[in-house]
Coordinates of C-alpha atoms in Angstrom, one line a residue:
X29 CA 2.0 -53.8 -26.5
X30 CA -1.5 -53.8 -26.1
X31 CA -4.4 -54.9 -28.8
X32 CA -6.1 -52.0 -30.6
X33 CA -8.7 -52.0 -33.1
X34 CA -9.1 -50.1 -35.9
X35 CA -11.1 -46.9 -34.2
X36 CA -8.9 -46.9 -31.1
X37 CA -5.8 -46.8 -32.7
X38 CA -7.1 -43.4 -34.6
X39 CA -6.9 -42.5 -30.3
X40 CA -3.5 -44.4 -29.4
X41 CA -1.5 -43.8 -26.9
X42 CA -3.7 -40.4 -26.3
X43 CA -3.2 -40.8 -22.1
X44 CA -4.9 -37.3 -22.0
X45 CA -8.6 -37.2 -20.4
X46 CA -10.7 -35.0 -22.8
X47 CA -13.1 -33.8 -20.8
X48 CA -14.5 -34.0 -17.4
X49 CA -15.5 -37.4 -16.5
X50 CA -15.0 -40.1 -19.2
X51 CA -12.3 -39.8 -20.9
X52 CA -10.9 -41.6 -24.0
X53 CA -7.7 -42.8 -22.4
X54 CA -4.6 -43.4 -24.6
X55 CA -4.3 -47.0 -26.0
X56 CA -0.8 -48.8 -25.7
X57 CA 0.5 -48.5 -29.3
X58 CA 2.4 -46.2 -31.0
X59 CA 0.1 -44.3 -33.1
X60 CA 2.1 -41.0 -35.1
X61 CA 2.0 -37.8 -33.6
X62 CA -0.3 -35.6 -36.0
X63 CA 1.5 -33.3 -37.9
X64 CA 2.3 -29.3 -36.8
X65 CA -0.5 -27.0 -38.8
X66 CA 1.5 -24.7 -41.0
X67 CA -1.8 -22.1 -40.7
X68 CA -1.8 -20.6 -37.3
X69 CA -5.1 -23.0 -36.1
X70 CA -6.9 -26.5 -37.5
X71 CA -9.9 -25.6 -39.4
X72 CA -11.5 -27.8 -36.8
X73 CA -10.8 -25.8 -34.2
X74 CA -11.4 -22.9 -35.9
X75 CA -15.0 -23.9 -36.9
X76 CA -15.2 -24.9 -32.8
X77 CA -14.4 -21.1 -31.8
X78 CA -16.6 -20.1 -34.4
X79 CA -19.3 -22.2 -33.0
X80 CA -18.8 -21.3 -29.3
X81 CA -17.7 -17.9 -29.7
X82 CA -19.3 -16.4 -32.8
X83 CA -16.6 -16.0 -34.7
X84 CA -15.7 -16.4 -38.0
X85 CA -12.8 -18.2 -39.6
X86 CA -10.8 -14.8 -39.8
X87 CA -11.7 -13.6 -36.9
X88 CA -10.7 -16.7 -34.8
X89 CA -7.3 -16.5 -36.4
X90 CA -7.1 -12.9 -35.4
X91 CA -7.9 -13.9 -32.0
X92 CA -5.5 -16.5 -31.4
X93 CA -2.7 -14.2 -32.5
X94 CA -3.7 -11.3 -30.7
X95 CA -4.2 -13.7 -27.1
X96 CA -0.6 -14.7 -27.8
X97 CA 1.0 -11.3 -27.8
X98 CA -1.2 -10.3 -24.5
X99 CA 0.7 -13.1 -22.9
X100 CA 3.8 -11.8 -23.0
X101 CA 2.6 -8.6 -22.6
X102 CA 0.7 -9.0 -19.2
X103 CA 4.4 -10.7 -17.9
X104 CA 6.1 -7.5 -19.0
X105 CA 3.3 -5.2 -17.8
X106 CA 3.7 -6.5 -14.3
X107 CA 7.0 -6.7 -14.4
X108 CA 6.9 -2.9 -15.1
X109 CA 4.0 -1.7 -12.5
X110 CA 5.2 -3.5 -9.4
X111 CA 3.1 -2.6 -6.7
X112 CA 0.8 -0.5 -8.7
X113 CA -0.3 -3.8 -10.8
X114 CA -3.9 -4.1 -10.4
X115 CA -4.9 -7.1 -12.4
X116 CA -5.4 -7.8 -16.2
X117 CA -7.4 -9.2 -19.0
X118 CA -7.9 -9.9 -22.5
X119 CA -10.3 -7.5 -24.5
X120 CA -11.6 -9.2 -27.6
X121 CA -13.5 -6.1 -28.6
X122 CA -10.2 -4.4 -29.1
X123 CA -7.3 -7.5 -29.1
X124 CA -5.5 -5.4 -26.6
X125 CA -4.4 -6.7 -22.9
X126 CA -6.0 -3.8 -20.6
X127 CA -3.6 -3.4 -17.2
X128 CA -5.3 -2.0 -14.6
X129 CA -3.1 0.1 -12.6
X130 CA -3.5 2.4 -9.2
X131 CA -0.9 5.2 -10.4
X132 CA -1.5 7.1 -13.0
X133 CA 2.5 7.6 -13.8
X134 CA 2.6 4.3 -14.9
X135 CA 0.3 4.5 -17.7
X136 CA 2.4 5.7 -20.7
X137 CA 5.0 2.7 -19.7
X138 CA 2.2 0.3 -19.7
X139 CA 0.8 1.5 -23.0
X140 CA 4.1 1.4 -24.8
X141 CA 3.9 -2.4 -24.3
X142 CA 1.4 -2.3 -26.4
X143 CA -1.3 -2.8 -23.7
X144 CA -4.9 -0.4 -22.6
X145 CA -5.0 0.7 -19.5
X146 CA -7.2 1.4 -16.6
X147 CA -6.6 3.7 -13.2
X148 CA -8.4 1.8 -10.6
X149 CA -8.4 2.4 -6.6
X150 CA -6.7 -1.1 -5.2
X151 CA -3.8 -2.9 -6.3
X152 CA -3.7 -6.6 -7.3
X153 CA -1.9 -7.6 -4.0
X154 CA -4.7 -5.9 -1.9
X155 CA -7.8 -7.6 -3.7
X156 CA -5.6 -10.8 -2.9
X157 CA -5.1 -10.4 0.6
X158 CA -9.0 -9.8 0.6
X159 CA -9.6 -12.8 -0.9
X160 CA -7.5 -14.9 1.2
X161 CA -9.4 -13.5 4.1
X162 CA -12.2 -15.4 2.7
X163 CA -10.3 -18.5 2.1
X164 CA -10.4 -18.9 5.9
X165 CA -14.1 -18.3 6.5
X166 CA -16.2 -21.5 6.4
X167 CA -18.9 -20.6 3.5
X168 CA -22.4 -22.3 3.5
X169 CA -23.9 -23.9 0.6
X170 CA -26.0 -20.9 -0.8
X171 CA -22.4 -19.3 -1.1
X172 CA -21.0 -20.7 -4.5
X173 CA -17.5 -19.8 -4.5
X174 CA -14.9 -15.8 -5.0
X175 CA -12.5 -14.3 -6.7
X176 CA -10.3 -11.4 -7.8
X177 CA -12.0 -9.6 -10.9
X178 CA -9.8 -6.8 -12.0
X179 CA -12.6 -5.5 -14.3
X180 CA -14.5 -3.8 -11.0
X181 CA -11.6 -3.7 -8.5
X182 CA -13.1 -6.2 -6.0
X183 CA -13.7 -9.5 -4.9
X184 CA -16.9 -11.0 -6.6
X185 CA -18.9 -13.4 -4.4
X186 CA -21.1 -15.7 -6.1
X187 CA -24.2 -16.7 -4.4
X188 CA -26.8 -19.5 -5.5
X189 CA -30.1 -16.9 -6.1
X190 CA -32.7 -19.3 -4.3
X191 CA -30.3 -19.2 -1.1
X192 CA -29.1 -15.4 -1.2
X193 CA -31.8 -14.5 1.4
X194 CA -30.5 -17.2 3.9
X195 CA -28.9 -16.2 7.0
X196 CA -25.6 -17.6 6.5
X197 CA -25.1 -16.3 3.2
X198 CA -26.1 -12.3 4.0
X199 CA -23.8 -13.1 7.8
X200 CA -20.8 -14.7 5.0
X201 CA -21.0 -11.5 2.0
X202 CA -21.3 -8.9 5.6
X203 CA -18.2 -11.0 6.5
X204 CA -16.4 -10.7 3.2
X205 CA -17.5 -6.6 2.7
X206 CA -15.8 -6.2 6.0
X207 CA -12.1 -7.3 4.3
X208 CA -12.4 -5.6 1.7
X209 CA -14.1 -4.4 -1.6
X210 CA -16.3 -7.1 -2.4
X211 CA -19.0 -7.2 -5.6
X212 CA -22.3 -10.0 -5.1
X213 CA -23.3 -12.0 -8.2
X214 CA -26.0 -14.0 -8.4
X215 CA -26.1 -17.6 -10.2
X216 CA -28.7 -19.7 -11.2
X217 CA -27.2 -23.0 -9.9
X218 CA -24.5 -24.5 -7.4
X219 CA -21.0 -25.8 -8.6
X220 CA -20.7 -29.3 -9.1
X221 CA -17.6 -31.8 -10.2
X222 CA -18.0 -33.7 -12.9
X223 CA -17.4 -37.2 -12.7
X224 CA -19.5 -40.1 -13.7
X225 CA -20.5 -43.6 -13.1
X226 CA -18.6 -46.4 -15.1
X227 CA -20.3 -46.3 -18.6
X228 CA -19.6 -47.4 -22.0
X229 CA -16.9 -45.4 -23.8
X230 CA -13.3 -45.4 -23.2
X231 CA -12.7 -44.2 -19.8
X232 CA -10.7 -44.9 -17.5
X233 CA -11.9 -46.7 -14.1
X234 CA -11.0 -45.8 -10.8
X235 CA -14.0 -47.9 -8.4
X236 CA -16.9 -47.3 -10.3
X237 CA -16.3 -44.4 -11.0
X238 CA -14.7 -43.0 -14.5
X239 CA -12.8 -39.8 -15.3
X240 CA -10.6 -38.3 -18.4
X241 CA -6.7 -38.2 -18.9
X242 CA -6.1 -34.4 -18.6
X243 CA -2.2 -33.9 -19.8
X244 CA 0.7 -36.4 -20.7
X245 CA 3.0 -35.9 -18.0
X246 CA 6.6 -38.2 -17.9
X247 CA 5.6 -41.2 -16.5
X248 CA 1.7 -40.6 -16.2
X249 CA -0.5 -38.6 -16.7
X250 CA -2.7 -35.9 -14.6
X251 CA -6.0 -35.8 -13.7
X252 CA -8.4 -34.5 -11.4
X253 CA -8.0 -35.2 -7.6
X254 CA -12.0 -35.7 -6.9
X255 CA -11.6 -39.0 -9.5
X256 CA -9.4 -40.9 -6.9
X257 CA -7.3 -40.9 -3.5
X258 CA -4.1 -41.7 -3.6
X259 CA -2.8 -45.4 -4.3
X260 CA -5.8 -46.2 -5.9
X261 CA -5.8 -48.7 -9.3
X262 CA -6.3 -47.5 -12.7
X263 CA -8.1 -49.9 -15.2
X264 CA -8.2 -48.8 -18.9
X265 CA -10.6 -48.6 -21.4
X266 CA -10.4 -52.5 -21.7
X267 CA -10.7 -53.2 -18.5
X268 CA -6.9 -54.1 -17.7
X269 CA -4.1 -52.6 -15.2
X270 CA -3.2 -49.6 -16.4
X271 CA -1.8 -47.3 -13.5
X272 CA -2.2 -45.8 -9.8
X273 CA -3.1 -42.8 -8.5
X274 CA 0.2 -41.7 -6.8
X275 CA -1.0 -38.1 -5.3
X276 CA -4.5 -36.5 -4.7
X277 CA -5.9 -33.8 -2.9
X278 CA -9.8 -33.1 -3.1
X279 CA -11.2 -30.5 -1.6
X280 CA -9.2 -27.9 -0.9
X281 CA -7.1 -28.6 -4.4
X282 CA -8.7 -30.4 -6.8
X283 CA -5.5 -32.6 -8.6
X284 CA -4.3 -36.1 -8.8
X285 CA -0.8 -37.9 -10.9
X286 CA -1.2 -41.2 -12.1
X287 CA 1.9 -43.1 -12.8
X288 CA 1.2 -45.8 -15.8
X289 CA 2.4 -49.3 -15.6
X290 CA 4.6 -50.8 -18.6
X291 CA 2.6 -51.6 -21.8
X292 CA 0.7 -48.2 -21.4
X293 CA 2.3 -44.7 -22.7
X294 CA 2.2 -40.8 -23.1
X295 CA 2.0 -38.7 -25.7
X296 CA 1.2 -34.8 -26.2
X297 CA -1.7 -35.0 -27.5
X298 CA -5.4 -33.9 -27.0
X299 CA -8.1 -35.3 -28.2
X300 CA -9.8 -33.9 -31.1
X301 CA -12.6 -36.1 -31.2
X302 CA -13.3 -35.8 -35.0
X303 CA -14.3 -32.3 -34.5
X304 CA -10.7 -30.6 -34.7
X305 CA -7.8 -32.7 -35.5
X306 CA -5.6 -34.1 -32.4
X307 CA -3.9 -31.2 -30.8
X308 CA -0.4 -30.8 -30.3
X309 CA 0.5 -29.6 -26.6
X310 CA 3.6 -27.7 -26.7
X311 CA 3.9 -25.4 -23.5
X312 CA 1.6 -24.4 -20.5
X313 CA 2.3 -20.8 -20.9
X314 CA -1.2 -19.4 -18.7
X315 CA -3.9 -17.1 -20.7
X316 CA -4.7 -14.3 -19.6
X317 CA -8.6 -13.1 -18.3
X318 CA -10.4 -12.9 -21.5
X319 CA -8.7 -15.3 -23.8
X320 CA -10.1 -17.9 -25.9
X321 CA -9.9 -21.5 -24.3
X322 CA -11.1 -24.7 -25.3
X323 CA -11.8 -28.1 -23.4
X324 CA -11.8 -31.6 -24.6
X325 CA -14.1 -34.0 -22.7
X326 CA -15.7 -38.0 -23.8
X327 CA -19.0 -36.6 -23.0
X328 CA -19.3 -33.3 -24.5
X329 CA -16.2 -33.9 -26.8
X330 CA -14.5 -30.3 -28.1
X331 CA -16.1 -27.0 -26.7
X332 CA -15.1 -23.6 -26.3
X333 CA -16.0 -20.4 -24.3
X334 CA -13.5 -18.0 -22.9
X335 CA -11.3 -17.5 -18.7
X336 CA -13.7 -15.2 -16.9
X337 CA -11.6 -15.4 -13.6
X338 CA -8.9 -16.9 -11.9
X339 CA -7.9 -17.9 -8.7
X340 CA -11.6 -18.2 -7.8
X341 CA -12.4 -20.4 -4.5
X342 CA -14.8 -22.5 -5.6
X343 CA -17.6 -24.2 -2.8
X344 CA -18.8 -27.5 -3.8
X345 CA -20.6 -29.7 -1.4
X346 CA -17.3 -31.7 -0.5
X347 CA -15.6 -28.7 0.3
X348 CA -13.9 -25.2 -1.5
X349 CA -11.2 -25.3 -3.8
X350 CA -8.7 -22.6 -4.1
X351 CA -6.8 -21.2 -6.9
X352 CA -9.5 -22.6 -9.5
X353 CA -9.6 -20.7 -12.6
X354 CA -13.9 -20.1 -14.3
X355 CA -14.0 -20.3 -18.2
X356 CA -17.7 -20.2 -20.2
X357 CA -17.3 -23.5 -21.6
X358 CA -19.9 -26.2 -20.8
X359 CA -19.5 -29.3 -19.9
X360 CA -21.1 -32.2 -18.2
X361 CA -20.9 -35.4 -16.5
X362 CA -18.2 -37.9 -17.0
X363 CA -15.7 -35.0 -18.4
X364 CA -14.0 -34.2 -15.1
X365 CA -10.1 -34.3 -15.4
X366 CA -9.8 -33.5 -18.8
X367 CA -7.8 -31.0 -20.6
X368 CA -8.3 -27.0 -21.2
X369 CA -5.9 -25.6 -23.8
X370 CA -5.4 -22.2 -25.5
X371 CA -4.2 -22.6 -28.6
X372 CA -1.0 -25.0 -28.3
X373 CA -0.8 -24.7 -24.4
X374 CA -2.2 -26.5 -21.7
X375 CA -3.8 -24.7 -18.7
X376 CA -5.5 -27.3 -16.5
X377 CA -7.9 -29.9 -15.5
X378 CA -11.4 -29.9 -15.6
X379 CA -12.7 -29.9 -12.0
X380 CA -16.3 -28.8 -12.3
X381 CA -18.8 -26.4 -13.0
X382 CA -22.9 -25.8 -13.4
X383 CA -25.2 -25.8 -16.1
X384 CA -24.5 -28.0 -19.0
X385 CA -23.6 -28.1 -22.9
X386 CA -27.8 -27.5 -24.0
X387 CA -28.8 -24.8 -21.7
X388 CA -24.9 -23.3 -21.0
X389 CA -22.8 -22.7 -17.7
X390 CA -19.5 -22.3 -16.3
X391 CA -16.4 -24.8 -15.7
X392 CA -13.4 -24.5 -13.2
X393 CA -10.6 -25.8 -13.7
X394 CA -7.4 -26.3 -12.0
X395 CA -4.3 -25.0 -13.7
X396 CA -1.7 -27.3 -14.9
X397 CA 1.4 -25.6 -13.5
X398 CA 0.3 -25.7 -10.4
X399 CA 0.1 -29.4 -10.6
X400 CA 3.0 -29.8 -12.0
X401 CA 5.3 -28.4 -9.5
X402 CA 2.9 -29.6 -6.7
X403 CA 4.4 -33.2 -7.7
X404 CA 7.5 -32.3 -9.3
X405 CA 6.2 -33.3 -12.9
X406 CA 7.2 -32.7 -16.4
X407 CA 4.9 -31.6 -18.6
X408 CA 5.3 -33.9 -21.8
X409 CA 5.3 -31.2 -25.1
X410 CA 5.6 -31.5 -28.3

């Protein structure tokens, strides 16, 4: 059993990298698991939405309940629609899922799920087979990544605004318009990951560089691919063996499992960082466009913002990533690999992003389920 002091073992056995870089990496004892909230969020985390959201007590309550139902509604929903399925996201103006659909005759189904709804002109599998057009075009730099966005119908190509003049970007968007309904979007700044040189803290090392836990996982834990290739050591916040990288895949994915060597264990558990209580994981059911999500990270500790897109190809200067979903949340260097939740359930790793947690941005990050059944892993829940 390994030595903790006082402060760490407030953060034992928390194998989970908040954040995107450094992460505070689970000690080896057997600290208890924190106790199931009877209210339906930790007044922590409730004062974090309210912060990064706008939101008051009440309303963040109200909010959480009201992303949970459009969950299950959006499975039924497109269960229901088939074909016609056009997309789907959370309003937070109404608490209502809106489905978009392309035939009219499916509306009063739709609705009787409880859900809004929205006649649009291409169906869900179309903007998909547009995107994946994409996917095989080689983008250059000004060209910042794409996804699906159900809210105009098209695929929505961001491009860096000091490059969108460039050659290759206008020949890349004339590319993309001709596979498809496509809608341009400016951005201030290029996507970058998120990791960070060894500092203090409790990270853990890979090299020199460091990088957060992101979910307890049986036998390890997973991370972000970009933090290390596989068979690569694992040091712990004190310096000592604590695992190896046993899969990665950066670019084109951006994920990594660690298996941990004896003296070091699991739990699920996120960070709280004195800001919210330590979070219970108990699922990885995925949230829906729209929903509330929240990110724990070393660096920038526990933030919130909301998913503005999914399966977004994402064009950072190593390479694209596919299947990436963008959320509002900031972050910034050294909190790359850690966890995004939504309420109780996980959703991915932090890859990367722009901005940071002064000024604002965006963050990708790579969903969890994917991961897991990528390396046949178990997510560890509560």
């Amino acid at each position: 059993m390994k030595r903790t002091t006082p402060l760490r073992a407030a953060l034992t056995a928390l194998l989970l990298t908040v954040g995107l870089g450094a992460a505070h990496v689970g000690m080896a004892s057997a600290a208890p698991l924190p106790e199931p909230a009877a209210a339906p969020a930790s007044a922590g985390l409730l004062d974090a939405m309210r912060r990064d959201l706008g939101l008051t007590a009440a309303e963040a309550e109200e909010r959480l309940s009201a992303e949970k139902t459009a969950v299950e509604v959006e499975k039924a929903a497109r269960q229901r629609t088939g074909a016609a399925y056009g997309g789907s996201w959370f309003d937070p103006a109404t608490g209502r899922l809106v489905v978009a659909v392309t035939d009219r005759a499916e509306e009063a189904e739709v609705r009787a799920l409880g859900a809004d709804t929205r006649l649009v002109r291409h169906n869900a599998a179309a903007l998909d087979r547009a995107k994946a057009r994409l996917d095989t075009l080689h983008a250059p730099a000004g060209v910042a990544g794409w996804h699906v966005d159900p809210k105009t119908n098209s695929v929505v190509v961001d491009v860096v605004r000091a490059e969108r003049r460039d050659p290759d970007v206008r020949s890349f968007v004339d590319r993309a318009r001709a596979g498809g309904p496509v809608t341009v979007v400016e951005k201030a700044q290029p996507p970058r990951t998120y990791a960070a040189g060894t500092v203090g803290g409790d990270p853990y090392y890979t090299g020199n560089v460091r990088c957060s836990i992101g979910f307890s996982v049986y036998g390890g834990f997973v991370t972000a691919g970009h933090c290390g290739q596989a068979g690569a050591a694992v040091r712990g916040w004190d310096g000592s063996a604590m695992g190896t990288f046993q899969g990665s895949s950066f670019p084109g994915d951006d994920y990594a499992y660690v298996s941990i060597h004896s003296g070091w264990w699991t739990v699920p558990v996120v960070l709280g960082w004195g800001t919210i209580p330590d979070q219970l994981v108990r699922g990885s059911a995925e949230a829906p466009v729209g929903a509330s999500i929240c990110r724990s990270g070393s660096t920038t500790h526990w933030r919130c913002g909301t998913v503005l897109a999914k399966n977004e190809t994402v064009n950072y200067s190593q390479g694209a990533v596919y299947q990436m979903t963008k959320t509002s949340v900031c972050a910034e260097g050294g909190d790359s690999g850690g966890s995004f939740l939504s309420g109780d359930q996980a959703q991915g790793v932090t890859s990367g992003g722009w901005g940071n947690c002064s000024s604002g941005g965006e963050t990708w990050f790579q969903p969890v389920n994917e991961i897991l059944g990528r390396y046949g892993l178990r997510l560890h829940t509560a």
